[in-house]
CSV table of C-alpha atoms in Angstrom, one decimal:
chain,number,residue,atom,x,y,z
A,174,MET,CA,15.9,-9.6,0.0
A,175,VAL,CA,14.6,-10.1,-3.5
A,176,ILE,CA,12.1,-7.5,-4.9
A,177,PRO,CA,9.3,-9.0,-7.0
A,178,VAL,CA,8.2,-6.9,-9.9
A,179,HIS,CA,5.9,-9.2,-12.0
A,180,ASP,CA,4.5,-12.7,-12.1
A,181,VAL,CA,3.9,-14.7,-15.2
A,182,ASN,CA,0.4,-15.9,-14.2
A,183,PRO,CA,-2.5,-14.5,-16.2
A,184,VAL,CA,-5.9,-13.8,-14.6
A,185,ARG,CA,-9.4,-14.4,-16.0
A,186,ARG,CA,-11.1,-11.4,-14.4
A,187,THR,CA,-10.3,-7.9,-13.3
A,188,PRO,CA,-9.0,-7.9,-9.6
A,189,VAL,CA,-11.3,-5.1,-8.5
A,190,VAL,CA,-11.0,-6.0,-4.8
A,191,THR,CA,-7.2,-5.9,-5.0
A,192,TYR,CA,-7.3,-2.5,-6.7
A,193,ALA,CA,-9.8,-1.2,-4.2
A,194,LEU,CA,-7.7,-2.3,-1.3
A,195,ILE,CA,-4.7,-0.6,-2.7
A,196,ALA,CA,-6.7,2.6,-3.3
A,197,ALA,CA,-8.1,2.5,0.2
A,198,ASN,CA,-4.7,2.1,1.8
A,199,VAL,CA,-3.2,5.0,-0.2
A,200,LEU,CA,-6.2,7.3,0.6
A,201,VAL,CA,-6.0,6.4,4.3
A,202,PHE,CA,-2.3,7.0,4.4
A,203,LEU,CA,-2.6,10.4,2.7
A,204,SER,CA,-5.4,11.4,5.2
A,205,THR,CA,-3.6,10.2,8.3
A,206,PRO,CA,-2.8,13.2,10.6
A,207,GLY,CA,0.9,14.1,10.7
A,208,ILE,CA,1.8,11.9,7.7
A,209,ALA,CA,2.4,14.9,5.4
A,210,GLY,CA,5.1,16.3,7.5
A,211,SER,CA,6.7,13.0,8.2
A,212,VAL,CA,6.9,12.2,4.5
A,213,ALA,CA,8.8,15.4,3.9
A,214,GLY,CA,11.0,14.9,6.9
A,215,GLU,CA,9.7,18.0,8.5
A,216,SER,CA,7.4,16.8,11.2
A,217,SER,CA,6.5,19.4,13.8
A,218,ILE,CA,5.7,18.5,17.4
A,219,SER,CA,2.1,19.3,16.7
A,220,GLN,CA,2.0,16.9,13.8
A,221,LEU,CA,3.6,14.2,15.9
A,222,CYS,CA,1.1,14.7,18.7
A,223,HIS,CA,-1.8,14.4,16.3
A,224,LEU,CA,-0.3,11.3,14.8
A,225,HIS,CA,0.2,9.6,18.2
A,226,ALA,CA,-3.4,10.5,19.2
A,227,PHE,CA,-4.7,9.1,15.9
A,228,LEU,CA,-2.7,5.8,16.3
A,229,ASP,CA,-3.8,5.3,19.9
A,230,HIS,CA,-7.4,5.5,18.7
A,231,TYR,CA,-7.3,3.4,15.5
A,232,ALA,CA,-4.2,1.1,15.8
A,233,ALA,CA,-4.3,-2.4,17.3
A,234,VAL,CA,-2.5,-2.8,20.6
A,235,PRO,CA,-1.5,-6.3,21.8
A,236,LYS,CA,-2.3,-5.6,25.5
A,237,GLU,CA,-5.7,-4.3,24.5
A,238,LEU,CA,-6.5,-7.3,22.2
A,239,ILE,CA,-5.6,-10.0,24.8
A,240,HIS,CA,-6.6,-8.4,28.1
A,241,GLY,CA,-9.1,-5.8,27.0
A,242,GLN,CA,-7.3,-3.2,29.1
A,243,LEU,CA,-7.8,0.2,27.6
A,244,PRO,CA,-5.5,3.0,28.8
A,245,THR,CA,-7.1,5.7,31.0
A,246,ARG,CA,-4.8,8.4,29.7
A,247,VAL,CA,-3.8,8.9,26.1
A,248,PRO,CA,-2.3,11.6,23.9
A,249,THR,CA,-5.1,14.1,23.1
A,250,GLY,CA,-3.4,15.6,20.0
A,251,GLU,CA,-2.7,18.9,21.7
A,252,VAL,CA,0.7,20.4,22.5
A,253,ALA,CA,1.8,22.1,25.8
A,254,VAL,CA,5.0,23.5,27.1
A,255,GLY,CA,6.3,22.0,30.3
A,256,GLN,CA,9.5,22.2,32.3
A,257,GLN,CA,11.4,20.1,29.7
A,258,GLY,CA,10.0,22.0,26.7
A,259,PRO,CA,7.0,21.3,24.4
A,260,GLY,CA,5.3,17.9,24.4
A,261,CYS,CA,2.1,16.1,23.8
A,262,VAL,CA,-0.8,16.6,26.2
A,263,ILE,CA,-2.0,13.4,28.0
A,264,GLY,CA,-5.6,13.1,29.1
A,265,GLU,CA,-8.6,10.9,29.3
A,266,PRO,CA,-9.6,9.4,25.9
A,267,GLY,CA,-12.5,11.3,24.2
A,268,TYR,CA,-13.7,8.2,22.4
A,269,ASP,CA,-14.8,4.6,22.9
A,270,LYS,CA,-12.4,2.1,21.4
A,271,SER,CA,-13.2,-1.5,20.4
A,272,PRO,CA,-9.9,-3.5,20.5
A,273,PHE,CA,-11.5,-6.1,18.1
A,274,LEU,CA,-12.5,-3.4,15.5
A,275,SER,CA,-9.1,-1.8,15.9
A,276,VAL,CA,-7.6,-4.8,14.1
A,277,PHE,CA,-9.6,-3.9,11.0
A,278,THR,CA,-8.8,-0.2,11.1
A,279,ALA,CA,-5.1,-0.9,11.7
A,280,MET,CA,-4.9,-2.9,8.4
A,281,PHE,CA,-5.2,0.4,6.5
A,282,LEU,CA,-2.6,2.4,8.5
A,283,HIS,CA,1.0,2.8,7.5
A,284,GLY,CA,3.9,4.7,9.1
A,285,SER,CA,5.8,5.7,6.0
A,286,TRP,CA,5.8,5.7,2.2
A,287,LEU,CA,8.3,2.8,2.2
A,288,HIS,CA,6.0,0.8,4.5
A,289,LEU,CA,3.0,1.5,2.3
A,290,LEU,CA,4.6,1.0,-1.1
A,291,GLY,CA,6.3,-2.3,-0.1
A,292,ASN,CA,3.0,-3.7,1.1
A,293,MET,CA,1.1,-2.5,-2.0
A,294,LEU,CA,3.7,-4.0,-4.4
A,295,PHE,CA,3.3,-7.5,-2.9
A,296,LEU,CA,-0.5,-7.1,-2.9
A,297,LEU,CA,-0.6,-6.0,-6.5
A,298,ILE,CA,1.6,-8.8,-7.8
A,299,PHE,CA,0.2,-11.7,-5.9
A,300,GLY,CA,-3.3,-10.6,-4.9
A,301,ASN,CA,-4.8,-10.6,-8.3
A,302,ASN,CA,-4.3,-14.3,-8.9
A,303,VAL,CA,-5.6,-15.2,-5.4
A,304,GLU,CA,-8.7,-13.1,-6.0
A,305,ASP,CA,-9.1,-14.6,-9.4
A,306,ARG,CA,-9.1,-18.1,-7.9
A,307,MET,CA,-11.3,-17.3,-4.9
A,308,GLY,CA,-13.8,-14.8,-6.4
A,309,HIS,CA,-14.3,-11.2,-5.2
A,310,VAL,CA,-16.4,-11.8,-2.1
A,311,ARG,CA,-14.6,-14.8,-0.7
A,312,TYR,CA,-11.3,-13.0,-1.3
A,313,ILE,CA,-12.1,-10.0,0.7
A,314,VAL,CA,-13.3,-12.2,3.6
A,315,PHE,CA,-10.1,-14.2,3.3
A,316,TYR,CA,-8.0,-11.0,3.4
A,317,VAL,CA,-9.7,-9.7,6.5
A,318,VAL,CA,-9.5,-13.1,8.3
A,319,CYS,CA,-5.8,-13.3,7.6
A,320,GLY,CA,-5.3,-9.8,8.9
A,321,TYR,CA,-7.1,-10.8,12.1
A,322,ALA,CA,-5.1,-14.0,12.4
A,323,ALA,CA,-1.8,-12.1,12.0
A,324,SER,CA,-2.7,-9.4,14.6
A,325,TYR,CA,-4.0,-11.8,17.2
A,326,GLY,CA,-1.1,-14.2,16.6
A,327,PHE,CA,1.3,-11.5,17.2
A,328,ALA,CA,-0.6,-10.2,20.3
A,329,TYR,CA,-0.6,-13.6,21.9
A,330,LEU,CA,3.1,-13.7,21.7
A,331,ASN,CA,3.5,-10.1,22.9
A,332,GLU,CA,0.5,-9.8,25.2
A,333,SER,CA,2.1,-7.1,27.4
A,334,SER,CA,3.1,-4.9,24.6
A,335,THR,CA,1.5,-1.4,24.3
A,336,ASP,CA,3.2,-0.5,21.0
A,337,PRO,CA,0.6,0.2,18.2
A,338,LEU,CA,0.4,-2.5,15.6
A,339,ILE,CA,-0.3,-1.1,12.1
A,340,GLY,CA,0.0,-2.1,8.5
A,341,ALA,CA,-1.5,-4.4,5.9
A,342,SER,CA,1.5,-6.7,6.1
A,343,GLY,CA,-0.3,-9.5,8.1
A,344,ALA,CA,-3.2,-9.7,5.6
A,345,ILE,CA,-0.9,-9.5,2.6
A,346,ALA,CA,1.2,-12.3,4.2
A,347,GLY,CA,-1.9,-14.4,4.1
A,348,VAL,CA,-2.2,-13.6,0.3
A,349,LEU,CA,1.4,-14.8,-0.1
A,350,GLY,CA,0.7,-18.0,1.7
A,351,ALA,CA,-2.3,-18.7,-0.4
A,352,TYR,CA,-0.3,-17.9,-3.6
A,353,LEU,CA,2.3,-20.4,-2.5
A,354,VAL,CA,-0.3,-23.1,-2.1
A,355,LEU,CA,-2.2,-22.4,-5.3
A,356,TYR,CA,0.6,-21.5,-7.7
A,357,PRO,CA,3.9,-22.8,-6.4
A,358,ARG,CA,5.4,-23.2,-9.9
A,359,ALA,CA,4.3,-19.8,-11.3
A,360,ARG,CA,7.2,-17.7,-12.5
A,361,VAL,CA,8.0,-14.5,-10.8
A,362,TRP,CA,10.3,-11.8,-12.1
A,363,VAL,CA,12.4,-10.4,-9.2
A,364,LEU,CA,15.3,-8.0,-8.8
A,365,VAL,CA,18.2,-9.4,-6.8
A,366,PRO,CA,20.7,-6.8,-5.4
A,367,PHE,CA,24.1,-8.1,-6.5
A,368,LEU,CA,26.3,-5.0,-7.1
A,369,VAL,CA,23.4,-3.9,-9.4
A,370,PHE,CA,19.8,-5.1,-9.4
A,371,LEU,CA,19.9,-8.4,-11.4
A,372,PRO,CA,16.6,-9.4,-13.0
A,373,LEU,CA,15.8,-13.1,-12.5
A,374,ARG,CA,12.7,-15.2,-13.2
A,375,LEU,CA,12.2,-17.6,-10.3
A,376,PRO,CA,9.5,-20.1,-9.3
A,377,ALA,CA,7.0,-18.7,-6.7
A,378,TRP,CA,7.9,-21.5,-4.2
A,379,LEU,CA,11.5,-20.2,-4.1
A,380,VAL,CA,10.6,-16.5,-3.9
A,381,LEU,CA,7.8,-16.9,-1.3
A,382,GLY,CA,9.6,-19.7,0.6
A,383,PHE,CA,12.7,-17.5,0.9
A,384,TRP,CA,10.5,-14.6,2.1
A,385,PHE,CA,8.9,-16.8,4.8
A,386,VAL,CA,12.3,-18.0,6.0
A,387,LEU,CA,13.5,-14.4,6.3
A,388,GLN,CA,10.5,-13.5,8.4
A,389,ALA,CA,11.1,-16.5,10.7
A,390,VAL,CA,14.8,-15.5,11.1
A,391,TYR,CA,14.0,-11.8,11.6
A,392,SER,CA,11.3,-12.6,14.2
A,393,SER,CA,14.0,-14.3,16.3
A,394,GLY,CA,16.0,-11.0,16.3
A,395,GLU,CA,18.7,-12.4,14.0
A,396,GLY,CA,20.0,-10.4,11.1
A,397,VAL,CA,18.1,-7.2,11.7
A,398,SER,CA,18.5,-4.3,14.1
A,399,ASP,CA,14.8,-3.3,14.0
A,400,ALA,CA,13.2,-6.6,15.1
A,401,GLY,CA,11.4,-4.7,17.8
A,402,THR,CA,9.7,-2.3,15.4
A,403,VAL,CA,8.5,-4.7,12.7
A,404,ALA,CA,5.9,-7.4,13.6
A,405,TYR,CA,7.6,-10.3,11.8
A,406,ALA,CA,5.7,-12.8,14.0
A,407,ALA,CA,2.4,-11.3,12.5
A,408,HIS,CA,3.8,-12.0,9.0
A,409,ILE,CA,4.3,-15.6,10.0
A,410,ALA,CA,0.9,-16.0,11.5
A,411,GLY,CA,-0.8,-14.4,8.5
A,412,PHE,CA,1.2,-16.5,6.0
A,413,LEU,CA,0.3,-19.7,7.8
A,414,ALA,CA,-3.4,-18.7,8.0
A,415,GLY,CA,-3.4,-18.0,4.3
A,416,MET,CA,-1.9,-21.4,3.5
A,417,LEU,CA,-4.5,-23.2,5.6
A,418,LEU,CA,-7.4,-21.3,4.1
A,419,ALA,CA,-6.3,-21.8,0.5
A,420,TRP,CA,-5.5,-25.5,0.8
A,421,PRO,CA,-9.0,-26.7,0.0
A,422,LEU,CA,-8.9,-24.8,-3.3
A,423,LYS,CA,-5.6,-26.3,-4.5
A,424,PRO,CA,-7.1,-29.4,-6.2
A,425,GLY,CA,-9.2,-27.4,-8.6
A,426,THR,CA,-6.7,-24.7,-9.4
A,427,PRO,CA,-5.6,-24.5,-13.0
A,428,PRO,CA,-1.8,-24.6,-13.3
A,429,PRO,CA,0.1,-21.5,-14.5
A,430,PRO,CA,2.4,-21.6,-17.5
A,431,GLU,CA,5.2,-24.1,-16.9
A,432,PRO,CA,8.5,-22.6,-15.8
A,433,ARG,CA,11.6,-23.4,-17.9
A,434,GLY,CA,14.3,-23.0,-15.4
A,435,LEU,CA,15.9,-20.1,-13.7
A,436,LEU,CA,16.3,-17.6,-16.6
A,437,PHE,CA,17.1,-13.9,-16.6
A,438,GLY,CA,17.4,-10.9,-18.8
A,439,ARG,CA,16.6,-10.8,-22.6
A,440,ARG,CA,16.9,-14.5,-23.2
A,441,ALA,CA,14.1,-15.3,-20.7
A,442,ARG,CA,11.8,-12.6,-22.0
A,443,SER,CA,12.2,-13.8,-25.6
A,444,ARG,CA,11.0,-17.3,-24.6
A,445,GLU,CA,7.7,-16.1,-23.1
A,446,THR,CA,5.6,-16.4,-26.2
A,447,TRP,CA,2.2,-17.5,-24.8
């Protein structure tokens, strides 16, 4: 997997919505119960029980989205000691949950620093240009719609699943799909792991096209051992939704600086004089 670090595609206005989304995701992550201990690798049973209760309340669950079947018993966040040792208390939910609204809240939940930072990196690099092209209001609507398309797309393929679906990946996949449609020839600096991290400047169609192919391969269970814990199908649904929604904007999109081949290192940087 290549790691994008910067795109050569200037914007005309400050991407305030992209920055606000990043800030909101970070703040929600830091305030999520149980996250502090899990980040340090020292999660207690109490922290884990609070985290499970929090996710059951605010995460999207495919079975709930498709069938509207809410569980009658959920983790309460409390801990009790039973015959097999301490565990999370299960009881009646003390809240009313809307499966539809849970898709929105789930977009701001992440399970680890790696999950959060990976998503925010892609959003920072590619979101600013999509926001610049769409405008602030249309961009935030677009972002939310792609998130919903990703979650419901995954839910329809996994309608019996009760595993919580969290993360901004689906919405950000929509941003990537829009970027591919609007700026396929924009240059993107990436790090490619090859003994060391090799910096390369590649066209966006290659970087994002390769990313999409990987998601398709991973969603089939090939090449990864955690295909059941990462919603790759949601990434695909969000990406396709982003492409479709951005397509009407393609004719009026000003082109980015023309790429000059696949360059890397000091030679490539010295030629970027615009």
